């Protein structure tokens, strides 16, 4: 099964994480753009901005494409304390999605492997429930 990863990146941290992920798995990765309309179910990776807020670009993407998103993950900085990766928590609450993973900055190779494991666990738990996303 090929997974789709939709991602938003401002400083390049999420971009670097996603490209490490793609190199390990061959999964499809698509950077969020203002006019992106998706047709494949996938997982969202975003970043946290401000004081633990969702980036405006991620918010717009979710308004248009939420029905295709199966989980949310976020990059952050542990120096932000409780706001670390908080964008994932907010998206999770707004769209009733599981928070799959949070990683610091661009993530380590260990983080990439943990994310892959989380995606695989998601599929084991949810099976092929993808029909309601179409």
GROMACS .gro file of C-alpha atoms in nm, residues 46-49 52-53 72-78 80-91 99 101-104:
model
   30
   46UNK     CA    1   0.245   2.038   0.979
   47UNK     CA    2   0.442   2.274   1.197
   48UNK     CA    3   0.345   2.480   1.499
   49UNK     CA    4   0.369   2.856   1.475
   52UNK     CA    5   0.118   2.698   1.962
   53UNK     CA    6  -0.104   2.784   1.666
   72UNK     CA    7  -0.213   1.462   1.196
   73UNK     CA    8   0.146   1.501   1.311
   74UNK     CA    9   0.350   1.811   1.387
   75UNK     CA   10   0.699   1.944   1.419
   76UNK     CA   11   0.784   2.173   1.705
   77UNK     CA   12   1.048   2.279   1.949
   78UNK     CA   13   1.054   2.128   2.299
   80UNK     CA   14   0.792   2.569   2.382
   81UNK     CA   15   0.689   2.339   2.668
   82UNK     CA   16   0.318   2.258   2.651
   83UNK     CA   17   0.296   2.424   2.310
   84UNK     CA   18   0.538   2.168   2.160
   85UNK     CA   19   0.370   2.038   1.843
   86UNK     CA   20   0.042   2.192   1.959
   87UNK     CA   21  -0.079   2.248   1.600
   88UNK     CA   22  -0.139   1.872   1.583
   89UNK     CA   23  -0.354   1.888   1.898
   90UNK     CA   24  -0.564   2.173   1.758
   91UNK     CA   25  -0.615   2.006   1.419
   99UNK     CA   26  -0.249   1.278   1.664
  101UNK     CA   27   0.332   1.179   1.613
  102UNK     CA   28   0.520   1.489   1.726
  103UNK     CA   29   0.886   1.547   1.653
  104UNK     CA   30   1.137   1.818   1.727
   0.00000   0.00000   0.00000
